[in-house]
């Protein structure tokens, strides 16, 4: 199952990359003036919330962002910050379409409402705090590729 999910995420990401969606997202991000770290987090979060799989969200968003940033040499910080933001975005808002939601809820004996109040809130807070820390760290410790 893990291989199938990973393969599906990779195929979906490659399809999005070759369709030019990455360039369209980059153009919108430039117009709205969103930094790439926040953009990566937002894309990953949207993917996770929409389809439920953190793995697919990470793989798909990583391929889109790789298309946008290229080799990362033009960034003012190390590209790893972008990929860490993707990781934080990939566990934003676990809800009923996420298998982890059901595993945590059932193993803990929680109702759906209790799982939303605890598990989903915990992941949302961790995700938001994580991306804020990354934005600060990228400014303080850029570690840019030269």
mmCIF file of N, CA and C in Angstrom:
data_model
loop_
_atom_site.group_PDB
_atom_site.id
_atom_site.type_symbol
_atom_site.label_atom_id
_atom_site.label_comp_id
_atom_site.label_asym_id
_atom_site.label_seq_id
_atom_site.Cartn_x
_atom_site.Cartn_y
_atom_site.Cartn_z
ATOM 1 N N UNK A 1 0.831 -1.188 0.000
ATOM 2 C CA UNK A 1 0.000 0.000 0.000
ATOM 3 C C UNK A 1 0.878 1.255 0.000
ATOM 4 N N UNK A 2 1.953 1.232 0.782
ATOM 5 C CA UNK A 2 2.840 2.398 0.846
ATOM 6 C C UNK A 2 3.447 2.680 -0.524
ATOM 7 N N UNK A 3 3.870 1.624 -1.209
ATOM 8 C CA UNK A 3 4.457 1.800 -2.549
ATOM 9 C C UNK A 3 3.423 2.365 -3.517
ATOM 10 N N UNK A 4 2.187 1.892 -3.429
ATOM 11 C CA UNK A 4 1.139 2.393 -4.318
ATOM 12 C C UNK A 4 0.838 3.863 -4.051
ATOM 13 N N UNK A 5 0.755 4.243 -2.774
ATOM 14 C CA UNK A 5 0.475 5.642 -2.428
ATOM 15 C C UNK A 5 1.621 6.534 -2.904
ATOM 16 N N UNK A 6 2.852 6.106 -2.642
ATOM 17 C CA UNK A 6 4.018 6.889 -3.043
ATOM 18 C C UNK A 6 4.085 7.018 -4.558
ATOM 19 N N UNK A 7 3.837 5.924 -5.254
ATOM 20 C CA UNK A 7 3.854 5.954 -6.725
ATOM 21 C C UNK A 7 2.760 6.858 -7.276
ATOM 22 N N UNK A 8 1.576 6.775 -6.681
ATOM 23 C CA UNK A 8 0.473 7.622 -7.137
ATOM 24 C C UNK A 8 0.796 9.092 -6.907
ATOM 25 N N UNK A 9 1.383 9.399 -5.760
ATOM 26 C CA UNK A 9 1.771 10.783 -5.477
ATOM 27 C C UNK A 9 2.821 11.273 -6.445
ATOM 28 N N UNK A 10 3.797 10.422 -6.740
ATOM 29 C CA UNK A 10 4.841 10.790 -7.695
ATOM 30 C C UNK A 10 4.287 11.005 -9.092
ATOM 31 N N UNK A 11 3.408 10.112 -9.510
ATOM 32 C CA UNK A 11 2.797 10.245 -10.837
ATOM 33 C C UNK A 11 1.936 11.501 -10.916
ATOM 34 N N UNK A 12 1.170 11.757 -9.865
ATOM 35 C CA UNK A 12 0.328 12.952 -9.826
ATOM 36 C C UNK A 12 1.190 14.207 -9.861
ATOM 37 N N UNK A 13 2.258 14.214 -9.078
ATOM 38 C CA UNK A 13 3.169 15.363 -9.058
ATOM 39 C C UNK A 13 3.838 15.587 -10.398
ATOM 40 N N UNK A 14 4.280 14.505 -11.034
ATOM 41 C CA UNK A 14 4.916 14.633 -12.352
ATOM 42 C C UNK A 14 3.923 15.152 -13.384
ATOM 43 N N UNK A 15 2.682 14.687 -13.291
ATOM 44 C CA UNK A 15 1.654 15.150 -14.219
ATOM 45 C C UNK A 15 1.414 16.653 -14.040
ATOM 46 N N UNK A 16 1.348 17.094 -12.786
ATOM 47 C CA UNK A 16 1.156 18.516 -12.513
ATOM 48 C C UNK A 16 2.363 19.315 -13.000
ATOM 49 N N UNK A 17 3.562 18.786 -12.768
ATOM 50 C CA UNK A 17 4.779 19.475 -13.206
ATOM 51 C C UNK A 17 4.791 19.655 -14.722
ATOM 52 N N UNK A 18 4.459 18.603 -15.447
ATOM 53 C CA UNK A 18 4.493 18.669 -16.909
ATOM 54 C C UNK A 18 3.328 19.455 -17.494
ATOM 55 N N UNK A 19 2.281 19.656 -16.718
ATOM 56 C CA UNK A 19 1.135 20.422 -17.223
ATOM 57 C C UNK A 19 1.366 21.920 -17.164
ATOM 58 N N UNK A 20 2.422 22.349 -16.441
ATOM 59 C CA UNK A 20 2.713 23.769 -16.336
ATOM 60 C C UNK A 20 2.038 24.449 -15.169
ATOM 61 N N UNK A 21 1.402 23.682 -14.293
ATOM 62 C CA UNK A 21 0.731 24.262 -13.138
ATOM 63 C C UNK A 21 1.740 24.990 -12.244
ATOM 64 N N UNK A 22 2.941 24.430 -12.122
ATOM 65 C CA UNK A 22 3.977 25.054 -11.298
ATOM 66 C C UNK A 22 4.271 26.476 -11.731
ATOM 67 N N UNK A 23 4.386 26.686 -13.019
ATOM 68 C CA UNK A 23 4.665 28.036 -13.543
ATOM 69 C C UNK A 23 3.481 28.972 -13.308
ATOM 70 N N UNK A 24 2.269 28.446 -13.432
ATOM 71 C CA UNK A 24 1.085 29.263 -13.159
ATOM 72 C C UNK A 24 1.023 29.657 -11.689
ATOM 73 N N UNK A 25 1.335 28.709 -10.813
ATOM 74 C CA UNK A 25 1.365 28.990 -9.374
ATOM 75 C C UNK A 25 2.445 30.015 -9.065
ATOM 76 N N UNK A 26 3.590 29.885 -9.714
ATOM 77 C CA UNK A 26 4.678 30.844 -9.515
ATOM 78 C C UNK A 26 4.250 32.249 -9.934
ATOM 79 N N UNK A 27 3.543 32.356 -11.056
ATOM 80 C CA UNK A 27 3.084 33.661 -11.530
ATOM 81 C C UNK A 27 2.103 34.290 -10.547
ATOM 82 N N UNK A 28 1.184 33.488 -10.030
ATOM 83 C CA UNK A 28 0.227 33.998 -9.044
ATOM 84 C C UNK A 28 0.945 34.410 -7.767
ATOM 85 N N UNK A 29 1.916 33.602 -7.334
ATOM 86 C CA UNK A 29 2.677 33.928 -6.115
ATOM 87 C C UNK A 29 3.443 35.232 -6.280
ATOM 88 N N UNK A 30 3.973 35.478 -7.469
ATOM 89 C CA UNK A 30 4.681 36.728 -7.722
ATOM 90 C C UNK A 30 3.736 37.924 -7.681
ATOM 91 N N UNK A 31 2.545 37.750 -8.221
ATOM 92 C CA UNK A 31 1.561 38.836 -8.223
ATOM 93 C C UNK A 31 1.116 39.150 -6.793
ATOM 94 N N UNK A 32 0.858 38.106 -6.007
ATOM 95 C CA UNK A 32 0.368 38.279 -4.641
ATOM 96 C C UNK A 32 1.522 38.571 -3.676
ATOM 97 N N UNK A 33 2.740 38.376 -4.139
ATOM 98 C CA UNK A 33 3.958 38.611 -3.356
ATOM 99 C C UNK A 33 4.051 37.666 -2.143
ATOM 100 N N UNK A 34 3.878 36.381 -2.410
ATOM 101 C CA UNK A 34 4.002 35.342 -1.388
ATOM 102 C C UNK A 34 5.393 34.727 -1.521
ATOM 103 N N UNK A 35 6.105 34.626 -0.416
ATOM 104 C CA UNK A 35 7.418 33.987 -0.433
ATOM 105 C C UNK A 35 7.296 32.502 -0.732
ATOM 106 N N UNK A 36 8.374 31.924 -1.207
ATOM 107 C CA UNK A 36 8.338 30.518 -1.598
ATOM 108 C C UNK A 36 8.142 29.571 -0.421
ATOM 109 N N UNK A 37 8.632 29.931 0.758
ATOM 110 C CA UNK A 37 8.424 29.064 1.924
ATOM 111 C C UNK A 37 6.934 29.005 2.260
ATOM 112 N N UNK A 38 6.295 30.163 2.315
ATOM 113 C CA UNK A 38 4.869 30.199 2.597
ATOM 114 C C UNK A 38 4.070 29.561 1.461
ATOM 115 N N UNK A 39 4.490 29.786 0.237
ATOM 116 C CA UNK A 39 3.820 29.176 -0.916
ATOM 117 C C UNK A 39 3.875 27.656 -0.827
ATOM 118 N N UNK A 40 5.048 27.111 -0.515
ATOM 119 C CA UNK A 40 5.198 25.662 -0.402
ATOM 120 C C UNK A 40 4.287 25.109 0.690
ATOM 121 N N UNK A 41 4.238 25.808 1.818
ATOM 122 C CA UNK A 41 3.384 25.378 2.913
ATOM 123 C C UNK A 41 1.909 25.423 2.514
ATOM 124 N N UNK A 42 1.514 26.510 1.854
ATOM 125 C CA UNK A 42 0.116 26.645 1.429
ATOM 126 C C UNK A 42 -0.282 25.557 0.433
ATOM 127 N N UNK A 43 0.568 25.315 -0.562
ATOM 128 C CA UNK A 43 0.264 24.278 -1.557
ATOM 129 C C UNK A 43 0.143 22.909 -0.906
ATOM 130 N N UNK A 44 1.083 22.595 -0.041
ATOM 131 C CA UNK A 44 1.052 21.301 0.640
ATOM 132 C C UNK A 44 -0.176 21.179 1.534
ATOM 133 N N UNK A 45 -0.511 22.252 2.231
ATOM 134 C CA UNK A 45 -1.697 22.244 3.089
ATOM 135 C C UNK A 45 -2.966 22.029 2.278
ATOM 136 N N UNK A 46 -3.079 22.733 1.178
ATOM 137 C CA UNK A 46 -4.265 22.597 0.327
ATOM 138 C C UNK A 46 -4.374 21.180 -0.217
ATOM 139 N N UNK A 47 -3.241 20.638 -0.664
ATOM 140 C CA UNK A 47 -3.250 19.262 -1.177
ATOM 141 C C UNK A 47 -3.671 18.276 -0.091
ATOM 142 N N UNK A 48 -3.141 18.450 1.104
ATOM 143 C CA UNK A 48 -3.453 17.549 2.225
ATOM 144 C C UNK A 48 -4.927 17.640 2.599
ATOM 145 N N UNK A 49 -5.434 18.841 2.732
ATOM 146 C CA UNK A 49 -6.826 19.023 3.129
ATOM 147 C C UNK A 49 -7.769 18.481 2.051
ATOM 148 N N UNK A 50 -7.415 18.692 0.796
ATOM 149 C CA UNK A 50 -8.285 18.290 -0.311
ATOM 150 C C UNK A 50 -8.379 16.779 -0.482
ATOM 151 N N UNK A 51 -7.241 16.073 -0.360
ATOM 152 C CA UNK A 51 -7.293 14.649 -0.674
ATOM 153 C C UNK A 51 -6.913 13.741 0.478
ATOM 154 N N UNK A 52 -6.413 14.268 1.589
ATOM 155 C CA UNK A 52 -6.239 13.478 2.798
ATOM 156 C C UNK A 52 -4.892 12.832 3.028
ATOM 157 N N UNK A 53 -4.127 12.575 2.000
ATOM 158 C CA UNK A 53 -2.856 11.884 2.176
ATOM 159 C C UNK A 53 -1.703 12.873 2.301
ATOM 160 N N UNK A 54 -1.014 12.824 3.431
ATOM 161 C CA UNK A 54 0.160 13.671 3.624
ATOM 162 C C UNK A 54 1.279 13.290 2.677
ATOM 163 N N UNK A 55 1.419 11.996 2.401
ATOM 164 C CA UNK A 55 2.464 11.523 1.493
ATOM 165 C C UNK A 55 2.259 12.074 0.091
ATOM 166 N N UNK A 56 1.056 11.973 -0.400
ATOM 167 C CA UNK A 56 0.756 12.480 -1.742
ATOM 168 C C UNK A 56 0.915 14.000 -1.773
ATOM 169 N N UNK A 57 0.515 14.683 -0.708
ATOM 170 C CA UNK A 57 0.665 16.140 -0.637
ATOM 171 C C UNK A 57 2.137 16.526 -0.701
ATOM 172 N N UNK A 58 2.988 15.810 0.034
ATOM 173 C CA UNK A 58 4.425 16.128 0.031
ATOM 174 C C UNK A 58 5.065 15.878 -1.331
ATOM 175 N N UNK A 59 4.789 14.745 -1.910
ATOM 176 C CA UNK A 59 5.416 14.405 -3.189
ATOM 177 C C UNK A 59 4.961 15.354 -4.284
ATOM 178 N N UNK A 60 3.670 15.595 -4.354
ATOM 179 C CA UNK A 60 3.121 16.469 -5.391
ATOM 180 C C UNK A 60 3.644 17.896 -5.242
ATOM 181 N N UNK A 61 3.602 18.429 -4.035
ATOM 182 C CA UNK A 61 4.069 19.791 -3.806
ATOM 183 C C UNK A 61 5.575 19.898 -4.028
ATOM 184 N N UNK A 62 6.327 18.886 -3.628
ATOM 185 C CA UNK A 62 7.785 18.903 -3.851
ATOM 186 C C UNK A 62 8.115 18.998 -5.333
ATOM 187 N N UNK A 63 7.402 18.257 -6.142
ATOM 188 C CA UNK A 63 7.652 18.319 -7.586
ATOM 189 C C UNK A 63 7.266 19.679 -8.160
ATOM 190 N N UNK A 64 6.156 20.247 -7.681
ATOM 191 C CA UNK A 64 5.768 21.576 -8.160
ATOM 192 C C UNK A 64 6.794 22.622 -7.751
ATOM 193 N N UNK A 65 7.224 22.577 -6.497
ATOM 194 C CA UNK A 65 8.192 23.568 -6.014
ATOM 195 C C UNK A 65 9.562 23.373 -6.662
ATOM 196 N N UNK A 66 9.941 22.140 -6.924
ATOM 197 C CA UNK A 66 11.212 21.892 -7.610
ATOM 198 C C UNK A 66 11.186 22.512 -9.003
ATOM 199 N N UNK A 67 10.025 22.463 -9.642
ATOM 200 C CA UNK A 67 9.884 23.091 -10.953
ATOM 201 C C UNK A 67 10.001 24.609 -10.847
ATOM 202 N N UNK A 68 9.492 25.173 -9.759
ATOM 203 C CA UNK A 68 9.511 26.620 -9.572
ATOM 204 C C UNK A 68 10.906 27.120 -9.200
ATOM 205 N N UNK A 69 11.581 26.449 -8.251
ATOM 206 C CA UNK A 69 12.863 26.965 -7.752
ATOM 207 C C UNK A 69 14.070 26.456 -8.516
ATOM 208 N N UNK A 70 13.900 25.473 -9.353
ATOM 209 C CA UNK A 70 15.035 24.928 -10.106
ATOM 210 C C UNK A 70 16.064 24.325 -9.174
ATOM 211 N N UNK A 71 17.329 24.724 -9.330
ATOM 212 C CA UNK A 71 18.383 24.173 -8.470
ATOM 213 C C UNK A 71 18.500 24.924 -7.147
ATOM 214 N N UNK A 72 17.735 25.975 -6.951
ATOM 215 C CA UNK A 72 17.714 26.712 -5.697
ATOM 216 C C UNK A 72 18.814 27.737 -5.535
ATOM 217 N N UNK A 73 19.658 27.888 -6.530
ATOM 218 C CA UNK A 73 20.783 28.817 -6.394
ATOM 219 C C UNK A 73 20.350 30.289 -6.401
ATOM 220 N N UNK A 74 19.164 30.576 -6.895
ATOM 221 C CA UNK A 74 18.692 31.964 -6.928
ATOM 222 C C UNK A 74 18.004 32.375 -5.626
ATOM 223 N N UNK A 75 17.797 31.436 -4.729
ATOM 224 C CA UNK A 75 17.132 31.739 -3.462
ATOM 225 C C UNK A 75 18.089 32.424 -2.498
ATOM 226 N N UNK A 76 17.543 33.225 -1.599
ATOM 227 C CA UNK A 76 18.351 33.905 -0.583
ATOM 228 C C UNK A 76 18.610 32.991 0.617
ATOM 229 N N UNK A 77 18.051 31.795 0.602
ATOM 230 C CA UNK A 77 18.187 30.824 1.684
ATOM 231 C C UNK A 77 18.306 29.431 1.066
ATOM 232 N N UNK A 78 18.628 28.468 1.880
ATOM 233 C CA UNK A 78 18.797 27.100 1.391
ATOM 234 C C UNK A 78 17.433 26.526 0.987
ATOM 235 N N UNK A 79 17.365 25.785 -0.125
ATOM 236 C CA UNK A 79 16.088 25.222 -0.570
ATOM 237 C C UNK A 79 15.478 24.230 0.425
ATOM 238 N N UNK A 80 16.275 23.726 1.346
ATOM 239 C CA UNK A 80 15.739 22.791 2.335
ATOM 240 C C UNK A 80 14.620 23.434 3.152
ATOM 241 N N UNK A 81 14.665 24.757 3.336
ATOM 242 C CA UNK A 81 13.583 25.432 4.055
ATOM 243 C C UNK A 81 12.246 25.253 3.331
ATOM 244 N N UNK A 82 12.285 25.263 2.027
ATOM 245 C CA UNK A 82 11.059 25.076 1.247
ATOM 246 C C UNK A 82 10.520 23.667 1.443
ATOM 247 N N UNK A 83 11.410 22.699 1.413
ATOM 248 C CA UNK A 83 10.954 21.317 1.542
ATOM 249 C C UNK A 83 10.539 20.981 2.972
ATOM 250 N N UNK A 84 11.119 21.654 3.958
ATOM 251 C CA UNK A 84 10.635 21.508 5.332
ATOM 252 C C UNK A 84 9.240 22.110 5.473
ATOM 253 N N UNK A 85 9.000 23.234 4.791
ATOM 254 C CA UNK A 85 7.670 23.851 4.811
ATOM 255 C C UNK A 85 6.633 22.915 4.194
ATOM 256 N N UNK A 86 7.035 22.193 3.162
ATOM 257 C CA UNK A 86 6.137 21.208 2.548
ATOM 258 C C UNK A 86 5.773 20.135 3.569
ATOM 259 N N UNK A 87 6.759 19.708 4.341
ATOM 260 C CA UNK A 87 6.500 18.713 5.367
ATOM 261 C C UNK A 87 5.523 19.217 6.421
ATOM 262 N N UNK A 88 5.710 20.460 6.873
ATOM 263 C CA UNK A 88 4.780 21.025 7.853
ATOM 264 C C UNK A 88 3.385 21.174 7.254
ATOM 265 N N UNK A 89 3.312 21.547 6.003
ATOM 266 C CA UNK A 89 2.004 21.692 5.361
ATOM 267 C C UNK A 89 1.292 20.367 5.165
ATOM 268 N N UNK A 90 2.070 19.291 5.061
ATOM 269 C CA UNK A 90 1.465 17.990 4.752
ATOM 270 C C UNK A 90 0.714 17.369 5.920
ATOM 271 N N UNK A 91 0.809 17.945 7.100
ATOM 272 C CA UNK A 91 -0.033 17.427 8.174
ATOM 273 C C UNK A 91 -0.966 18.477 8.759
ATOM 274 N N UNK A 92 -1.263 19.473 7.967
ATOM 275 C CA UNK A 92 -2.250 20.470 8.363
ATOM 276 C C UNK A 92 -3.642 19.859 8.298
ATOM 277 N N UNK A 93 -4.418 20.083 9.320
ATOM 278 C CA UNK A 93 -5.843 19.727 9.352
ATOM 279 C C UNK A 93 -6.159 18.294 8.923
ATOM 280 N N UNK A 94 -5.862 17.364 9.769
ATOM 281 C CA UNK A 94 -6.278 15.984 9.562
ATOM 282 C C UNK A 94 -7.767 15.899 9.869
ATOM 283 N N UNK A 95 -8.543 15.469 8.907
ATOM 284 C CA UNK A 95 -9.968 15.319 9.148
ATOM 285 C C UNK A 95 -10.476 14.035 8.516
ATOM 286 N N UNK A 96 -11.745 13.895 8.248
ATOM 287 C CA UNK A 96 -12.356 12.613 7.912
ATOM 288 C C UNK A 96 -11.828 11.938 6.641
ATOM 289 N N UNK A 97 -11.160 12.651 5.752
ATOM 290 C CA UNK A 97 -10.629 12.014 4.546
ATOM 291 C C UNK A 97 -9.190 11.524 4.742
ATOM 292 N N UNK A 98 -8.669 11.630 5.956
ATOM 293 C CA UNK A 98 -7.299 11.227 6.280
ATOM 294 C C UNK A 98 -7.345 9.952 7.115
ATOM 295 N N UNK A 99 -6.628 8.931 6.672
ATOM 296 C CA UNK A 99 -6.649 7.670 7.414
ATOM 297 C C UNK A 99 -6.084 7.828 8.822
ATOM 298 N N UNK A 100 -5.117 8.728 9.007
ATOM 299 C CA UNK A 100 -4.557 8.952 10.342
ATOM 300 C C UNK A 100 -5.623 9.474 11.305
ATOM 301 N N UNK A 101 -6.552 10.255 10.809
ATOM 302 C CA UNK A 101 -7.653 10.755 11.639
ATOM 303 C C UNK A 101 -8.419 9.588 12.246
ATOM 304 N N UNK A 102 -8.724 8.592 11.407
ATOM 305 C CA UNK A 102 -9.502 7.455 11.873
ATOM 306 C C UNK A 102 -8.674 6.546 12.777
ATOM 307 N N UNK A 103 -7.414 6.371 12.463
ATOM 308 C CA UNK A 103 -6.556 5.539 13.306
ATOM 309 C C UNK A 103 -6.444 6.144 14.703
ATOM 310 N N UNK A 104 -6.123 7.433 14.775
ATOM 311 C CA UNK A 104 -5.978 8.107 16.070
ATOM 312 C C UNK A 104 -7.311 8.093 16.816
ATOM 313 N N UNK A 105 -8.385 8.415 16.120
ATOM 314 C CA UNK A 105 -9.698 8.458 16.763
ATOM 315 C C UNK A 105 -10.127 7.106 17.314
ATOM 316 N N UNK A 106 -9.962 6.070 16.536
ATOM 317 C CA UNK A 106 -10.397 4.735 16.966
ATOM 318 C C UNK A 106 -9.492 4.165 18.052
ATOM 319 N N UNK A 107 -8.188 4.319 17.903
ATOM 320 C CA UNK A 107 -7.277 3.764 18.902
ATOM 321 C C UNK A 107 -7.365 4.503 20.238
ATOM 322 N N UNK A 108 -7.737 5.764 20.205
ATOM 323 C CA UNK A 108 -7.858 6.528 21.442
ATOM 324 C C UNK A 108 -9.255 6.437 22.047
ATOM 325 N N UNK A 109 -10.197 5.907 21.284
ATOM 326 C CA UNK A 109 -11.572 5.808 21.771
ATOM 327 C C UNK A 109 -12.353 7.102 21.641
ATOM 328 N N UNK A 110 -11.833 8.049 20.858
ATOM 329 C CA UNK A 110 -12.491 9.340 20.675
ATOM 330 C C UNK A 110 -13.644 9.221 19.687
ATOM 331 N N UNK A 111 -14.617 10.100 19.847
ATOM 332 C CA UNK A 111 -15.641 10.274 18.819
ATOM 333 C C UNK A 111 -15.027 11.144 17.714
ATOM 334 N N UNK A 112 -15.752 11.301 16.622
ATOM 335 C CA UNK A 112 -15.254 12.154 15.540
ATOM 336 C C UNK A 112 -15.069 13.590 16.036
ATOM 337 N N UNK A 113 -16.013 14.075 16.834
ATOM 338 C CA UNK A 113 -15.932 15.434 17.361
ATOM 339 C C UNK A 113 -14.711 15.595 18.267
ATOM 340 N N UNK A 114 -14.460 14.619 19.122
ATOM 341 C CA UNK A 114 -13.299 14.686 20.015
ATOM 342 C C UNK A 114 -11.989 14.610 19.233
ATOM 343 N N UNK A 115 -11.971 13.804 18.185
ATOM 344 C CA UNK A 115 -10.766 13.701 17.354
ATOM 345 C C UNK A 115 -10.501 15.021 16.640
ATOM 346 N N UNK A 116 -11.549 15.656 16.151
ATOM 347 C CA UNK A 116 -11.392 16.973 15.524
ATOM 348 C C UNK A 116 -10.875 18.003 16.521
ATOM 349 N N UNK A 117 -11.391 17.968 17.739
ATOM 350 C CA UNK A 117 -10.977 18.941 18.756
ATOM 351 C C UNK A 117 -9.536 18.739 19.201
ATOM 352 N N UNK A 118 -9.070 17.510 19.230
ATOM 353 C CA UNK A 118 -7.728 17.232 19.761
ATOM 354 C C UNK A 118 -6.703 17.035 18.658
ATOM 355 N N UNK A 119 -6.837 15.968 17.922
ATOM 356 C CA UNK A 119 -5.853 15.587 16.897
ATOM 357 C C UNK A 119 -5.733 16.651 15.809
ATOM 358 N N UNK A 120 -6.849 17.073 15.269
ATOM 359 C CA UNK A 120 -6.827 18.061 14.190
ATOM 360 C C UNK A 120 -6.268 19.393 14.680
ATOM 361 N N UNK A 121 -6.664 19.805 15.865
ATOM 362 C CA UNK A 121 -6.154 21.055 16.425
ATOM 363 C C UNK A 121 -4.653 20.976 16.674
ATOM 364 N N UNK A 122 -4.201 19.864 17.234
ATOM 365 C CA UNK A 122 -2.773 19.664 17.486
ATOM 366 C C UNK A 122 -1.962 19.780 16.198
ATOM 367 N N UNK A 123 -2.404 19.108 15.148
ATOM 368 C CA UNK A 123 -1.674 19.154 13.882
ATOM 369 C C UNK A 123 -1.710 20.547 13.261
ATOM 370 N N UNK A 124 -2.841 21.226 13.348
ATOM 371 C CA UNK A 124 -2.937 22.572 12.783
ATOM 372 C C UNK A 124 -1.988 23.531 13.487
ATOM 373 N N UNK A 125 -1.959 23.479 14.809
ATOM 374 C CA UNK A 125 -1.068 24.360 15.574
ATOM 375 C C UNK A 125 0.393 24.039 15.260
ATOM 376 N N UNK A 126 0.734 22.757 15.247
ATOM 377 C CA UNK A 126 2.107 22.348 14.946
ATOM 378 C C UNK A 126 2.525 22.805 13.550
ATOM 379 N N UNK A 127 1.632 22.683 12.599
ATOM 380 C CA UNK A 127 1.927 23.076 11.225
ATOM 381 C C UNK A 127 2.170 24.582 11.114
ATOM 382 N N UNK A 128 1.305 25.374 11.721
ATOM 383 C CA UNK A 128 1.431 26.836 11.649
ATOM 384 C C UNK A 128 2.678 27.314 12.398
ATOM 385 N N UNK A 129 2.898 26.798 13.586
ATOM 386 C CA UNK A 129 4.089 27.180 14.356
ATOM 387 C C UNK A 129 5.349 26.767 13.599
ATOM 388 N N UNK A 130 5.315 25.595 12.994
ATOM 389 C CA UNK A 130 6.476 25.122 12.235
ATOM 390 C C UNK A 130 6.834 26.025 11.067
ATOM 391 N N UNK A 131 5.841 26.451 10.299
ATOM 392 C CA UNK A 131 6.153 27.301 9.147
ATOM 393 C C UNK A 131 6.609 28.683 9.599
ATOM 394 N N UNK A 132 6.067 29.176 10.692
ATOM 395 C CA UNK A 132 6.543 30.462 11.225
ATOM 396 C C UNK A 132 8.007 30.348 11.634
ATOM 397 N N UNK A 133 8.353 29.262 12.309
ATOM 398 C CA UNK A 133 9.748 29.045 12.696
ATOM 399 C C UNK A 133 10.657 28.951 11.477
ATOM 400 N N UNK A 134 10.188 28.315 10.420
ATOM 401 C CA UNK A 134 10.997 28.210 9.201
ATOM 402 C C UNK A 134 11.232 29.568 8.560
ATOM 403 N N UNK A 135 10.215 30.392 8.520
ATOM 404 C CA UNK A 135 10.358 31.720 7.923
ATOM 405 C C UNK A 135 11.383 32.535 8.703
ATOM 406 N N UNK A 136 11.306 32.465 10.025
ATOM 407 C CA UNK A 136 12.279 33.173 10.868
ATOM 408 C C UNK A 136 13.676 32.585 10.672
ATOM 409 N N UNK A 137 13.792 31.265 10.697
ATOM 410 C CA UNK A 137 15.096 30.609 10.546
ATOM 411 C C UNK A 137 15.732 30.912 9.190
ATOM 412 N N UNK A 138 14.926 30.989 8.143
ATOM 413 C CA UNK A 138 15.465 31.287 6.812
ATOM 414 C C UNK A 138 16.061 32.685 6.755
ATOM 415 N N UNK A 139 15.530 33.588 7.555
ATOM 416 C CA UNK A 139 16.087 34.948 7.603
ATOM 417 C C UNK A 139 17.325 35.019 8.491
ATOM 418 N N UNK A 140 17.301 34.297 9.618
ATOM 419 C CA UNK A 140 18.409 34.352 10.574
ATOM 420 C C UNK A 140 19.580 33.470 10.134
ATOM 421 N N UNK A 141 19.272 32.281 9.645
ATOM 422 C CA UNK A 141 20.289 31.317 9.208
ATOM 423 C C UNK A 141 20.012 30.899 7.764
ATOM 424 N N UNK A 142 20.256 31.744 6.794
ATOM 425 C CA UNK A 142 19.852 31.439 5.419
ATOM 426 C C UNK A 142 20.589 30.245 4.794
ATOM 427 N N UNK A 143 21.855 30.055 5.105
ATOM 428 C CA UNK A 143 22.620 28.921 4.573
ATOM 429 C C UNK A 143 22.441 28.763 3.060
ATOM 430 N N UNK A 144 22.426 29.878 2.336
ATOM 431 C CA UNK A 144 22.154 29.859 0.899
ATOM 432 C C UNK A 144 23.220 29.082 0.139
ATOM 433 N N UNK A 145 22.808 28.476 -0.961
ATOM 434 C CA UNK A 145 23.724 27.762 -1.847
ATOM 435 C C UNK A 145 24.469 28.811 -2.675
ATOM 436 N N UNK A 146 25.761 28.703 -2.727
ATOM 437 C CA UNK A 146 26.544 29.678 -3.485
ATOM 438 C C UNK A 146 27.153 29.038 -4.687
#
